[in-house]
mmCIF file with all atom_site columns, C-alpha atoms in Angstrom:
data_model
loop_
_atom_site.group_PDB
_atom_site.id
_atom_site.type_symbol
_atom_site.label_atom_id
_atom_site.label_alt_id
_atom_site.label_comp_id
_atom_site.label_asym_id
_atom_site.label_entity_id
_atom_site.label_seq_id
_atom_site.pdbx_PDB_ins_code
_atom_site.Cartn_x
_atom_site.Cartn_y
_atom_site.Cartn_z
_atom_site.occupancy
_atom_site.B_iso_or_equiv
_atom_site.pdbx_formal_charge
_atom_site.auth_seq_id
_atom_site.auth_comp_id
_atom_site.auth_asym_id
_atom_site.auth_atom_id
_atom_site.pdbx_PDB_model_num
ATOM 1   C CA . GLY A 1 1   ? 10.890  -15.798 27.529 1.00 84.00 ? 78  GLY A CA 1
ATOM 2   C CA . GLU A 1 2   ? 11.867  -12.292 26.441 1.00 90.00 ? 79  GLU A CA 1
ATOM 3   C CA . ASN A 1 3   ? 10.330  -9.138  28.220 1.00 94.00 ? 80  ASN A CA 1
ATOM 4   C CA . VAL A 1 4   ? 10.265  -5.708  26.428 1.00 97.00 ? 81  VAL A CA 1
ATOM 5   C CA . GLU A 1 5   ? 9.714   -2.501  28.313 1.00 97.00 ? 82  GLU A CA 1
ATOM 6   C CA . GLN A 1 6   ? 8.889   0.762   26.084 1.00 98.00 ? 83  GLN A CA 1
ATOM 7   C CA . HIS A 1 7   ? 8.693   4.181   27.487 1.00 98.00 ? 84  HIS A CA 1
ATOM 8   C CA . PRO A 1 8   ? 7.042   6.799   27.566 1.00 97.00 ? 85  PRO A CA 1
ATOM 9   C CA . SER A 1 9   ? 3.421   5.589   26.927 1.00 96.00 ? 86  SER A CA 1
ATOM 10  C CA . THR A 1 10  ? 2.185   9.186   25.601 1.00 97.00 ? 87  THR A CA 1
ATOM 11  C CA . LEU A 1 11  ? 4.785   11.647  24.511 1.00 98.00 ? 88  LEU A CA 1
ATOM 12  C CA . SER A 1 12  ? 3.508   15.109  23.170 1.00 98.00 ? 89  SER A CA 1
ATOM 13  C CA . VAL A 1 13  ? 5.743   17.607  21.393 1.00 98.00 ? 90  VAL A CA 1
ATOM 14  C CA . GLN A 1 14  ? 5.804   20.706  19.231 1.00 98.00 ? 91  GLN A CA 1
ATOM 15  C CA . GLU A 1 15  ? 6.319   20.454  15.463 1.00 98.00 ? 92  GLU A CA 1
ATOM 16  C CA . GLY A 1 16  ? 10.075  20.670  14.886 1.00 97.00 ? 93  GLY A CA 1
ATOM 17  C CA . ASP A 1 17  ? 10.934  19.166  18.092 1.00 98.00 ? 94  ASP A CA 1
ATOM 18  C CA . SER A 1 18  ? 12.672  15.869  18.612 1.00 98.00 ? 95  SER A CA 1
ATOM 19  C CA . ALA A 1 19  ? 11.154  12.692  19.809 1.00 98.00 ? 96  ALA A CA 1
ATOM 20  C CA . VAL A 1 20  ? 12.663  9.940   21.682 1.00 98.00 ? 97  VAL A CA 1
ATOM 21  C CA . ILE A 1 21  ? 11.069  6.237   22.421 1.00 98.00 ? 98  ILE A CA 1
ATOM 22  C CA . LYS A 1 22  ? 12.992  4.083   24.631 1.00 98.00 ? 99  LYS A CA 1
ATOM 23  C CA . CYS A 1 23  ? 12.809  0.334   25.088 1.00 98.00 ? 100 CYS A CA 1
ATOM 24  C CA . THR A 1 24  ? 14.668  -2.568  26.987 1.00 98.00 ? 101 THR A CA 1
ATOM 25  C CA . TYR A 1 25  ? 14.883  -6.084  26.545 1.00 97.00 ? 102 TYR A CA 1
ATOM 26  C CA . SER A 1 26  ? 15.503  -8.692  28.684 1.00 96.00 ? 103 SER A CA 1
ATOM 27  C CA . ASP A 1 27  ? 16.983  -12.070 26.505 1.00 94.00 ? 104 ASP A CA 1
ATOM 28  C CA . SER A 1 28  ? 20.665  -11.339 25.351 1.00 93.00 ? 105 SER A CA 1
ATOM 29  C CA . ALA A 1 29  ? 19.773  -13.579 22.466 1.00 91.00 ? 106 ALA A CA 1
ATOM 30  C CA . SER A 1 30  ? 17.636  -11.220 20.853 1.00 92.00 ? 107 SER A CA 1
ATOM 31  C CA . ASN A 1 31  ? 19.275  -9.938  17.749 1.00 91.00 ? 108 ASN A CA 1
ATOM 32  C CA . TYR A 1 32  ? 16.729  -7.786  15.891 1.00 91.00 ? 109 TYR A CA 1
ATOM 33  C CA . PHE A 1 33  ? 14.875  -4.892  16.867 1.00 94.00 ? 110 PHE A CA 1
ATOM 34  C CA . PRO A 1 34  ? 12.195  -3.516  14.510 1.00 94.00 ? 111 PRO A CA 1
ATOM 35  C CA . TRP A 1 35  ? 9.939   -0.214  15.240 1.00 97.00 ? 112 TRP A CA 1
ATOM 36  C CA . TYR A 1 36  ? 6.644   -0.248  14.261 1.00 97.00 ? 113 TYR A CA 1
ATOM 37  C CA . LYS A 1 37  ? 4.216   2.847   13.558 1.00 98.00 ? 114 LYS A CA 1
ATOM 38  C CA . GLN A 1 38  ? 0.592   2.529   13.787 1.00 97.00 ? 115 GLN A CA 1
ATOM 39  C CA . GLU A 1 39  ? -1.768  5.248   12.152 1.00 96.00 ? 116 GLU A CA 1
ATOM 40  C CA . LEU A 1 40  ? -5.365  5.373   12.976 1.00 92.00 ? 117 LEU A CA 1
ATOM 41  C CA . GLY A 1 41  ? -7.263  3.060   11.731 1.00 90.00 ? 118 GLY A CA 1
ATOM 42  C CA . LYS A 1 42  ? -4.252  1.071   10.059 1.00 93.00 ? 119 LYS A CA 1
ATOM 43  C CA . GLY A 1 43  ? -2.181  -2.130  10.907 1.00 95.00 ? 120 GLY A CA 1
ATOM 44  C CA . PRO A 1 44  ? 1.074   -1.471  12.432 1.00 96.00 ? 121 PRO A CA 1
ATOM 45  C CA . GLN A 1 45  ? 3.826   -0.687  9.800  1.00 95.00 ? 122 GLN A CA 1
ATOM 46  C CA . LEU A 1 46  ? 7.710   -1.242  9.923  1.00 94.00 ? 123 LEU A CA 1
ATOM 47  C CA . ILE A 1 47  ? 9.507   1.963   10.080 1.00 96.00 ? 124 ILE A CA 1
ATOM 48  C CA . ILE A 1 48  ? 12.803  1.070   10.869 1.00 96.00 ? 125 ILE A CA 1
ATOM 49  C CA . ASP A 1 49  ? 14.829  -2.092  12.205 1.00 93.00 ? 126 ASP A CA 1
ATOM 50  C CA . ILE A 1 50  ? 18.341  -2.690  13.570 1.00 93.00 ? 127 ILE A CA 1
ATOM 51  C CA . ARG A 1 51  ? 20.690  -5.854  14.090 1.00 89.00 ? 128 ARG A CA 1
ATOM 52  C CA . SER A 1 52  ? 22.849  -6.294  16.977 1.00 85.00 ? 129 SER A CA 1
ATOM 53  C CA . ASN A 1 53  ? 25.662  -6.332  14.928 1.00 84.00 ? 130 ASN A CA 1
ATOM 54  C CA . VAL A 1 54  ? 24.670  -2.670  14.457 1.00 83.00 ? 131 VAL A CA 1
ATOM 55  C CA . GLY A 1 55  ? 25.077  0.157   17.197 1.00 90.00 ? 132 GLY A CA 1
ATOM 56  C CA . GLU A 1 56  ? 23.089  2.945   14.851 1.00 94.00 ? 133 GLU A CA 1
ATOM 57  C CA . LYS A 1 57  ? 21.147  3.507   11.945 1.00 93.00 ? 134 LYS A CA 1
ATOM 58  C CA . LYS A 1 58  ? 19.114  6.330   10.398 1.00 96.00 ? 135 LYS A CA 1
ATOM 59  C CA . ASP A 1 59  ? 16.641  6.815   7.499  1.00 94.00 ? 136 ASP A CA 1
ATOM 60  C CA . GLN A 1 60  ? 16.359  10.584  6.859  1.00 96.00 ? 137 GLN A CA 1
ATOM 61  C CA . ARG A 1 61  ? 14.719  11.951  10.119 1.00 97.00 ? 138 ARG A CA 1
ATOM 62  C CA . ILE A 1 62  ? 14.321  8.694   11.902 1.00 98.00 ? 139 ILE A CA 1
ATOM 63  C CA . ALA A 1 63  ? 17.219  6.903   13.596 1.00 98.00 ? 140 ALA A CA 1
ATOM 64  C CA . VAL A 1 64  ? 17.609  3.874   15.961 1.00 98.00 ? 141 VAL A CA 1
ATOM 65  C CA . THR A 1 65  ? 20.277  3.166   18.536 1.00 97.00 ? 142 THR A CA 1
ATOM 66  C CA . LEU A 1 66  ? 21.046  0.009   20.230 1.00 96.00 ? 143 LEU A CA 1
ATOM 67  C CA . ASN A 1 67  ? 23.058  -0.648  23.384 1.00 95.00 ? 144 ASN A CA 1
ATOM 68  C CA . LYS A 1 68  ? 23.804  -4.150  23.432 1.00 93.00 ? 145 LYS A CA 1
ATOM 69  C CA . THR A 1 69  ? 25.447  -4.476  26.879 1.00 94.00 ? 146 THR A CA 1
ATOM 70  C CA . ALA A 1 70  ? 22.566  -2.545  28.685 1.00 95.00 ? 147 ALA A CA 1
ATOM 71  C CA . LYS A 1 71  ? 20.265  -4.463  26.163 1.00 96.00 ? 148 LYS A CA 1
ATOM 72  C CA . HIS A 1 72  ? 18.286  -1.122  25.249 1.00 95.00 ? 149 HIS A CA 1
ATOM 73  C CA . PHE A 1 73  ? 17.276  0.833   21.997 1.00 97.00 ? 150 PHE A CA 1
ATOM 74  C CA . SER A 1 74  ? 15.840  3.959   21.447 1.00 98.00 ? 151 SER A CA 1
ATOM 75  C CA . LEU A 1 75  ? 14.105  5.761   18.140 1.00 98.00 ? 152 LEU A CA 1
ATOM 76  C CA . HIS A 1 76  ? 14.917  8.857   17.417 1.00 98.00 ? 153 HIS A CA 1
ATOM 77  C CA . ILE A 1 77  ? 12.350  11.129  15.496 1.00 98.00 ? 154 ILE A CA 1
ATOM 78  C CA . THR A 1 78  ? 14.201  14.832  14.560 1.00 97.00 ? 155 THR A CA 1
ATOM 79  C CA . GLU A 1 79  ? 12.234  17.998  13.336 1.00 98.00 ? 156 GLU A CA 1
ATOM 80  C CA . THR A 1 80  ? 8.827   16.224  14.213 1.00 98.00 ? 157 THR A CA 1
ATOM 81  C CA . GLN A 1 81  ? 5.734   16.867  11.723 1.00 97.00 ? 158 GLN A CA 1
ATOM 82  C CA . PRO A 1 82  ? 2.078   16.445  12.487 1.00 97.00 ? 159 PRO A CA 1
ATOM 83  C CA . GLU A 1 83  ? 2.031   13.219  10.155 1.00 97.00 ? 160 GLU A CA 1
ATOM 84  C CA . ASP A 1 84  ? 4.300   11.603  12.593 1.00 98.00 ? 161 ASP A CA 1
ATOM 85  C CA . SER A 1 85  ? 1.657   11.598  15.228 1.00 98.00 ? 162 SER A CA 1
ATOM 86  C CA . ALA A 1 86  ? 1.077   7.829   15.690 1.00 97.00 ? 163 ALA A CA 1
ATOM 87  C CA . VAL A 1 87  ? 1.408   4.710   17.704 1.00 97.00 ? 164 VAL A CA 1
ATOM 88  C CA . TYR A 1 88  ? 4.832   3.545   18.114 1.00 98.00 ? 165 TYR A CA 1
ATOM 89  C CA . PHE A 1 89  ? 5.792   -0.039  18.831 1.00 98.00 ? 166 PHE A CA 1
ATOM 90  C CA . CYS A 1 90  ? 9.223   -1.293  19.478 1.00 97.00 ? 167 CYS A CA 1
ATOM 91  C CA . ALA A 1 91  ? 10.064  -5.155  19.248 1.00 96.00 ? 168 ALA A CA 1
ATOM 92  C CA . ALA A 1 92  ? 12.581  -7.628  20.182 1.00 94.00 ? 169 ALA A CA 1
ATOM 93  C CA . SER A 1 93  ? 13.042  -10.787 17.978 1.00 90.00 ? 170 SER A CA 1
ATOM 94  C CA . GLN A 1 94  ? 15.843  -13.395 16.874 1.00 85.00 ? 171 GLN A CA 1
ATOM 95  C CA . ALA A 1 95  ? 16.143  -13.111 12.937 1.00 74.00 ? 172 ALA A CA 1
ATOM 96  C CA . GLY A 1 96  ? 15.249  -15.753 10.812 1.00 66.00 ? 173 GLY A CA 1
ATOM 97  C CA . GLY A 1 97  ? 13.808  -19.022 12.321 1.00 63.00 ? 174 GLY A CA 1
ATOM 98  C CA . SER A 1 98  ? 10.656  -19.863 14.246 1.00 71.00 ? 175 SER A CA 1
ATOM 99  C CA . TYR A 1 99  ? 10.998  -16.838 16.875 1.00 80.00 ? 176 TYR A CA 1
ATOM 100 C CA . ILE A 1 100 ? 7.980   -15.050 17.766 1.00 87.00 ? 177 ILE A CA 1
ATOM 101 C CA . PRO A 1 101 ? 8.331   -11.251 18.202 1.00 91.00 ? 178 PRO A CA 1
ATOM 102 C CA . THR A 1 102 ? 8.082   -9.791  21.587 1.00 93.00 ? 179 THR A CA 1
ATOM 103 C CA . PHE A 1 103 ? 6.560   -6.295  21.330 1.00 96.00 ? 180 PHE A CA 1
ATOM 104 C CA . GLY A 1 104 ? 6.389   -3.054  23.831 1.00 97.00 ? 181 GLY A CA 1
ATOM 105 C CA . ARG A 1 105 ? 3.005   -1.566  24.967 1.00 96.00 ? 182 ARG A CA 1
ATOM 106 C CA . GLY A 1 106 ? 3.489   0.961   22.418 1.00 97.00 ? 183 GLY A CA 1
ATOM 107 C CA . THR A 1 107 ? 3.816   5.088   22.959 1.00 97.00 ? 184 THR A CA 1
ATOM 108 C CA . SER A 1 108 ? 1.445   7.516   21.420 1.00 97.00 ? 185 SER A CA 1
ATOM 109 C CA . LEU A 1 109 ? 3.164   10.133  19.816 1.00 98.00 ? 186 LEU A CA 1
ATOM 110 C CA . ILE A 1 110 ? 1.147   13.363  19.387 1.00 98.00 ? 187 ILE A CA 1
ATOM 111 C CA . VAL A 1 111 ? 2.890   16.426  17.431 1.00 98.00 ? 188 VAL A CA 1
ATOM 112 C CA . HIS A 1 112 ? 1.233   19.595  17.891 1.00 97.00 ? 189 HIS A CA 1
ATOM 113 C CA . PRO A 1 113 ? 1.283   22.175  14.754 1.00 94.00 ? 190 PRO A CA 1
ATOM 114 C CA . GLU B 2 1   ? 1.936   -1.630  0.581  1.00 56.00 ? 261 GLU B CA 1
ATOM 115 C CA . ALA B 2 2   ? 1.519   -5.000  2.285  1.00 61.00 ? 262 ALA B CA 1
ATOM 116 C CA . ASP B 2 3   ? -0.388  -7.594  0.413  1.00 90.00 ? 263 ASP B CA 1
ATOM 117 C CA . ILE B 2 4   ? -2.285  -8.895  3.447  1.00 95.00 ? 264 ILE B CA 1
ATOM 118 C CA . TYR B 2 5   ? -5.860  -8.620  3.844  1.00 96.00 ? 265 TYR B CA 1
ATOM 119 C CA . GLN B 2 6   ? -8.729  -8.593  6.372  1.00 98.00 ? 266 GLN B CA 1
ATOM 120 C CA . THR B 2 7   ? -12.230 -8.834  5.999  1.00 97.00 ? 267 THR B CA 1
ATOM 121 C CA . PRO B 2 8   ? -14.640 -7.448  7.392  1.00 97.00 ? 268 PRO B CA 1
ATOM 122 C CA . ARG B 2 9   ? -13.183 -4.407  8.407  1.00 96.00 ? 269 ARG B CA 1
ATOM 123 C CA . TYR B 2 10  ? -15.997 -3.541  10.870 1.00 97.00 ? 270 TYR B CA 1
ATOM 124 C CA . LEU B 2 11  ? -18.541 -6.238  12.183 1.00 97.00 ? 271 LEU B CA 1
ATOM 125 C CA . VAL B 2 12  ? -21.145 -5.342  14.771 1.00 97.00 ? 272 VAL B CA 1
ATOM 126 C CA . ILE B 2 13  ? -22.919 -8.499  15.870 1.00 96.00 ? 273 ILE B CA 1
ATOM 127 C CA . GLY B 2 14  ? -25.172 -9.722  18.703 1.00 96.00 ? 274 GLY B CA 1
ATOM 128 C CA . THR B 2 15  ? -24.170 -12.105 21.677 1.00 97.00 ? 275 THR B CA 1
ATOM 129 C CA . GLY B 2 16  ? -24.037 -15.415 21.106 1.00 96.00 ? 276 GLY B CA 1
ATOM 130 C CA . LYS B 2 17  ? -23.219 -15.758 16.946 1.00 96.00 ? 277 LYS B CA 1
ATOM 131 C CA . LYS B 2 18  ? -20.870 -17.311 15.556 1.00 96.00 ? 278 LYS B CA 1
ATOM 132 C CA . ILE B 2 19  ? -18.187 -15.123 13.749 1.00 96.00 ? 279 ILE B CA 1
ATOM 133 C CA . THR B 2 20  ? -15.295 -15.569 11.409 1.00 97.00 ? 280 THR B CA 1
ATOM 134 C CA . LEU B 2 21  ? -12.811 -13.049 10.735 1.00 98.00 ? 281 LEU B CA 1
ATOM 135 C CA . GLU B 2 22  ? -10.755 -13.524 7.426  1.00 98.00 ? 282 GLU B CA 1
ATOM 136 C CA . CYS B 2 23  ? -7.074  -12.974 6.568  1.00 98.00 ? 283 CYS B CA 1
ATOM 137 C CA . SER B 2 24  ? -4.992  -13.674 3.544  1.00 98.00 ? 284 SER B CA 1
ATOM 138 C CA . GLN B 2 25  ? -1.769  -12.886 2.194  1.00 96.00 ? 285 GLN B CA 1
ATOM 139 C CA . THR B 2 26  ? -0.239  -13.127 -1.059 1.00 93.00 ? 286 THR B CA 1
ATOM 140 C CA . MET B 2 27  ? 3.358   -13.252 -0.044 1.00 90.00 ? 287 MET B CA 1
ATOM 141 C CA . GLY B 2 28  ? 3.749   -16.683 0.532  1.00 89.00 ? 288 GLY B CA 1
ATOM 142 C CA . HIS B 2 29  ? 4.619   -16.028 4.109  1.00 90.00 ? 289 HIS B CA 1
ATOM 143 C CA . ASP B 2 30  ? 4.973   -19.156 6.141  1.00 90.00 ? 290 ASP B CA 1
ATOM 144 C CA . LYS B 2 31  ? 4.106   -17.575 9.698  1.00 92.00 ? 291 LYS B CA 1
ATOM 145 C CA . MET B 2 32  ? 1.093   -15.922 10.564 1.00 95.00 ? 292 MET B CA 1
ATOM 146 C CA . TYR B 2 33  ? -0.166  -14.104 13.839 1.00 96.00 ? 293 TYR B CA 1
ATOM 147 C CA . TRP B 2 34  ? -3.512  -13.008 15.460 1.00 97.00 ? 294 TRP B CA 1
ATOM 148 C CA . TYR B 2 35  ? -3.337  -10.266 18.020 1.00 97.00 ? 295 TYR B CA 1
ATOM 149 C CA . GLN B 2 36  ? -5.906  -8.564  19.695 1.00 96.00 ? 296 GLN B CA 1
ATOM 150 C CA . GLN B 2 37  ? -5.591  -4.865  20.522 1.00 95.00 ? 297 GLN B CA 1
ATOM 151 C CA . ASP B 2 38  ? -7.105  -2.945  23.222 1.00 86.00 ? 298 ASP B CA 1
ATOM 152 C CA . PRO B 2 39  ? -7.933  0.539   23.450 1.00 82.00 ? 299 PRO B CA 1
ATOM 153 C CA . GLY B 2 40  ? -4.808  0.972   25.547 1.00 76.00 ? 300 GLY B CA 1
ATOM 154 C CA . MET B 2 41  ? -2.749  0.123   21.961 1.00 89.00 ? 301 MET B CA 1
ATOM 155 C CA . GLU B 2 42  ? -0.907  -3.072  23.758 1.00 92.00 ? 302 GLU B CA 1
ATOM 156 C CA . LEU B 2 43  ? -0.975  -5.907  21.270 1.00 94.00 ? 303 LEU B CA 1
ATOM 157 C CA . HIS B 2 44  ? -1.672  -9.263  22.860 1.00 94.00 ? 304 HIS B CA 1
ATOM 158 C CA . LEU B 2 45  ? -0.894  -12.393 20.698 1.00 94.00 ? 305 LEU B CA 1
ATOM 159 C CA . ILE B 2 46  ? -3.608  -14.845 20.726 1.00 95.00 ? 306 ILE B CA 1
ATOM 160 C CA . HIS B 2 47  ? -2.820  -17.409 17.966 1.00 96.00 ? 307 HIS B CA 1
ATOM 161 C CA . TYR B 2 48  ? 0.195   -18.161 15.786 1.00 95.00 ? 308 TYR B CA 1
ATOM 162 C CA . SER B 2 49  ? 0.905   -20.876 12.792 1.00 95.00 ? 309 SER B CA 1
ATOM 163 C CA . TYR B 2 50  ? 4.268   -21.791 11.395 1.00 91.00 ? 310 TYR B CA 1
ATOM 164 C CA . GLY B 2 51  ? 2.754   -22.921 8.450  1.00 92.00 ? 311 GLY B CA 1
ATOM 165 C CA . VAL B 2 52  ? 0.001   -25.531 7.003  1.00 95.00 ? 312 VAL B CA 1
ATOM 166 C CA . ASN B 2 53  ? -1.368  -27.559 9.762  1.00 96.00 ? 313 ASN B CA 1
ATOM 167 C CA . SER B 2 54  ? 0.528   -25.933 12.228 1.00 94.00 ? 314 SER B CA 1
ATOM 168 C CA . THR B 2 55  ? -1.398  -23.309 14.994 1.00 96.00 ? 315 THR B CA 1
ATOM 169 C CA . GLU B 2 56  ? -0.458  -22.584 18.535 1.00 94.00 ? 316 GLU B CA 1
ATOM 170 C CA . LYS B 2 57  ? -1.948  -20.351 21.279 1.00 93.00 ? 317 LYS B CA 1
ATOM 171 C CA . GLY B 2 58  ? -0.464  -17.233 22.129 1.00 91.00 ? 318 GLY B CA 1
ATOM 172 C CA . ASP B 2 59  ? 0.309   -15.255 25.090 1.00 84.00 ? 319 ASP B CA 1
ATOM 173 C CA . LEU B 2 60  ? -3.049  -14.361 26.057 1.00 84.00 ? 320 LEU B CA 1
ATOM 174 C CA . SER B 2 61  ? -5.792  -16.781 26.515 1.00 80.00 ? 321 SER B CA 1
ATOM 175 C CA . SER B 2 62  ? -8.520  -16.311 23.919 1.00 84.00 ? 322 SER B CA 1
ATOM 176 C CA . GLU B 2 63  ? -11.717 -18.287 23.212 1.00 90.00 ? 323 GLU B CA 1
ATOM 177 C CA . SER B 2 64  ? -11.208 -17.978 19.805 1.00 93.00 ? 324 SER B CA 1
ATOM 178 C CA . THR B 2 65  ? -9.797  -21.238 17.291 1.00 95.00 ? 325 THR B CA 1
ATOM 179 C CA . VAL B 2 66  ? -7.889  -20.704 14.158 1.00 97.00 ? 326 VAL B CA 1
ATOM 180 C CA . SER B 2 67  ? -7.131  -22.990 11.111 1.00 97.00 ? 327 SER B CA 1
ATOM 181 C CA . ARG B 2 68  ? -4.491  -23.073 8.492  1.00 97.00 ? 328 ARG B CA 1
ATOM 182 C CA . ILE B 2 69  ? -5.232  -25.150 5.566  1.00 97.00 ? 329 ILE B CA 1
ATOM 183 C CA . ARG B 2 70  ? -3.535  -23.130 2.827  1.00 96.00 ? 330 ARG B CA 1
ATOM 184 C CA . THR B 2 71  ? -0.536  -21.086 3.162  1.00 95.00 ? 331 THR B CA 1
ATOM 185 C CA . GLU B 2 72  ? -2.429  -17.591 2.375  1.00 96.00 ? 332 GLU B CA 1
ATOM 186 C CA . HIS B 2 73  ? -5.137  -18.227 4.520  1.00 97.00 ? 333 HIS B CA 1
ATOM 187 C CA . PHE B 2 74  ? -5.456  -17.949 8.388  1.00 98.00 ? 334 PHE B CA 1
ATOM 188 C CA . PRO B 2 75  ? -9.239  -17.232 9.331  1.00 98.00 ? 335 PRO B CA 1
ATOM 189 C CA . LEU B 2 76  ? -10.157 -16.819 13.358 1.00 97.00 ? 336 LEU B CA 1
ATOM 190 C CA . THR B 2 77  ? -13.434 -18.338 14.664 1.00 96.00 ? 337 THR B CA 1
ATOM 191 C CA . LEU B 2 78  ? -15.557 -17.187 17.403 1.00 94.00 ? 338 LEU B CA 1
ATOM 192 C CA . GLU B 2 79  ? -18.239 -20.149 18.246 1.00 94.00 ? 339 GLU B CA 1
ATOM 193 C CA . SER B 2 80  ? -20.250 -17.644 20.634 1.00 94.00 ? 340 SER B CA 1
ATOM 194 C CA . ALA B 2 81  ? -19.507 -13.956 20.362 1.00 95.00 ? 341 ALA B CA 1
ATOM 195 C CA . ARG B 2 82  ? -19.713 -12.182 23.995 1.00 95.00 ? 342 ARG B CA 1
ATOM 196 C CA . PRO B 2 83  ? -19.390 -8.319  24.813 1.00 95.00 ? 343 PRO B CA 1
ATOM 197 C CA . SER B 2 84  ? -15.922 -9.393  25.997 1.00 93.00 ? 344 SER B CA 1
ATOM 198 C CA . HIS B 2 85  ? -14.820 -10.025 22.795 1.00 94.00 ? 345 HIS B CA 1
ATOM 199 C CA . THR B 2 86  ? -15.667 -6.649  21.469 1.00 95.00 ? 346 THR B CA 1
ATOM 200 C CA . SER B 2 87  ? -11.802 -5.439  20.362 1.00 95.00 ? 347 SER B CA 1
ATOM 201 C CA . GLN B 2 88  ? -9.249  -4.707  17.510 1.00 96.00 ? 348 GLN B CA 1
ATOM 202 C CA . TYR B 2 89  ? -8.356  -7.714  16.022 1.00 97.00 ? 349 TYR B CA 1
ATOM 203 C CA . LEU B 2 90  ? -5.111  -7.720  13.792 1.00 97.00 ? 350 LEU B CA 1
ATOM 204 C CA . CYS B 2 91  ? -3.280  -10.616 11.435 1.00 98.00 ? 351 CYS B CA 1
ATOM 205 C CA . ALA B 2 92  ? 0.070   -10.550 10.536 1.00 96.00 ? 352 ALA B CA 1
ATOM 206 C CA . SER B 2 93  ? 2.613   -12.576 8.636  1.00 94.00 ? 353 SER B CA 1
ATOM 207 C CA . SER B 2 94  ? 6.236   -12.792 8.351  1.00 90.00 ? 354 SER B CA 1
ATOM 208 C CA . GLY B 2 95  ? 8.799   -14.991 6.076  1.00 80.00 ? 355 GLY B CA 1
ATOM 209 C CA . LEU B 2 96  ? 10.143  -18.327 8.129  1.00 60.00 ? 356 LEU B CA 1
ATOM 210 C CA . ALA B 2 97  ? 13.594  -17.974 6.369  1.00 55.00 ? 357 ALA B CA 1
ATOM 211 C CA . GLY B 2 98  ? 15.784  -14.850 5.821  1.00 54.00 ? 358 GLY B CA 1
ATOM 212 C CA . ALA B 2 99  ? 17.888  -12.657 8.127  1.00 54.00 ? 359 ALA B CA 1
ATOM 213 C CA . ARG B 2 100 ? 14.920  -10.361 9.483  1.00 64.00 ? 360 ARG B CA 1
ATOM 214 C CA . ASN B 2 101 ? 11.636  -11.434 11.135 1.00 72.00 ? 361 ASN B CA 1
ATOM 215 C CA . GLU B 2 102 ? 9.766   -8.435  9.801  1.00 85.00 ? 362 GLU B CA 1
ATOM 216 C CA . GLN B 2 103 ? 5.791   -8.613  10.197 1.00 91.00 ? 363 GLN B CA 1
ATOM 217 C CA . PHE B 2 104 ? 3.413   -7.448  7.768  1.00 93.00 ? 364 PHE B CA 1
ATOM 218 C CA . PHE B 2 105 ? 0.060   -6.503  9.426  1.00 96.00 ? 365 PHE B CA 1
ATOM 219 C CA . GLY B 2 106 ? -3.311  -6.041  8.042  1.00 97.00 ? 366 GLY B CA 1
ATOM 220 C CA . PRO B 2 107 ? -5.533  -3.049  8.647  1.00 96.00 ? 367 PRO B CA 1
ATOM 221 C CA . GLY B 2 108 ? -7.212  -4.795  11.043 1.00 96.00 ? 368 GLY B CA 1
ATOM 222 C CA . THR B 2 109 ? -10.822 -6.065  11.896 1.00 97.00 ? 369 THR B CA 1
ATOM 223 C CA . ARG B 2 110 ? -12.895 -3.922  14.609 1.00 96.00 ? 370 ARG B CA 1
ATOM 224 C CA . LEU B 2 111 ? -15.337 -6.283  16.181 1.00 97.00 ? 371 LEU B CA 1
ATOM 225 C CA . THR B 2 112 ? -18.413 -5.132  18.439 1.00 96.00 ? 372 THR B CA 1
ATOM 226 C CA . VAL B 2 113 ? -20.434 -7.474  20.177 1.00 96.00 ? 373 VAL B CA 1
ATOM 227 C CA . LEU B 2 114 ? -23.633 -6.245  21.655 1.00 96.00 ? 374 LEU B CA 1
#
């Protein structure tokens, strides 16, 4: 089955700095890679995703990159703000059908004002 | 805002009690999931369902059971709660067909067993 490793487990940055969270996956058949943000007291919510036919995707201050050959993908947050403080999860899956996503163990991001 | 709901949000209960955590979604999704989230953040899949009358056990062994009699409803039951069941329980759903496998999560139920 799929195995997803996520690093770091905690990340502390100053407001305005960039933050990078990295994930690796093991199953070359995985082709859909979502990122979720979980704020305190809430369930995870999708913030950005990427499919394996794309190398990079951006949405305002967040971007995700994918290296299929190396089987790793990363979340980049620029100009971090205190409201970016949350737990972030990466996942790997196969789009459509009956596949169950495999999650990384999560990264707690703290942005200091 | 995702249309997936969980009740209760918080539950404190004594050992040995039977409890049911409710989860419902109004998006017509076929797939539904239950995760147990430990204090270390990690999400552990305990049950999932592909549709009505389909239930499967997840990666983490759990003493809970689930049922899927209606598409929109996926309750989780503990016949006899124990302190080791104290945790955050998250319900999620996703569409079976389509290009994406995005999951929509409920707000969670925080269960404390005394």
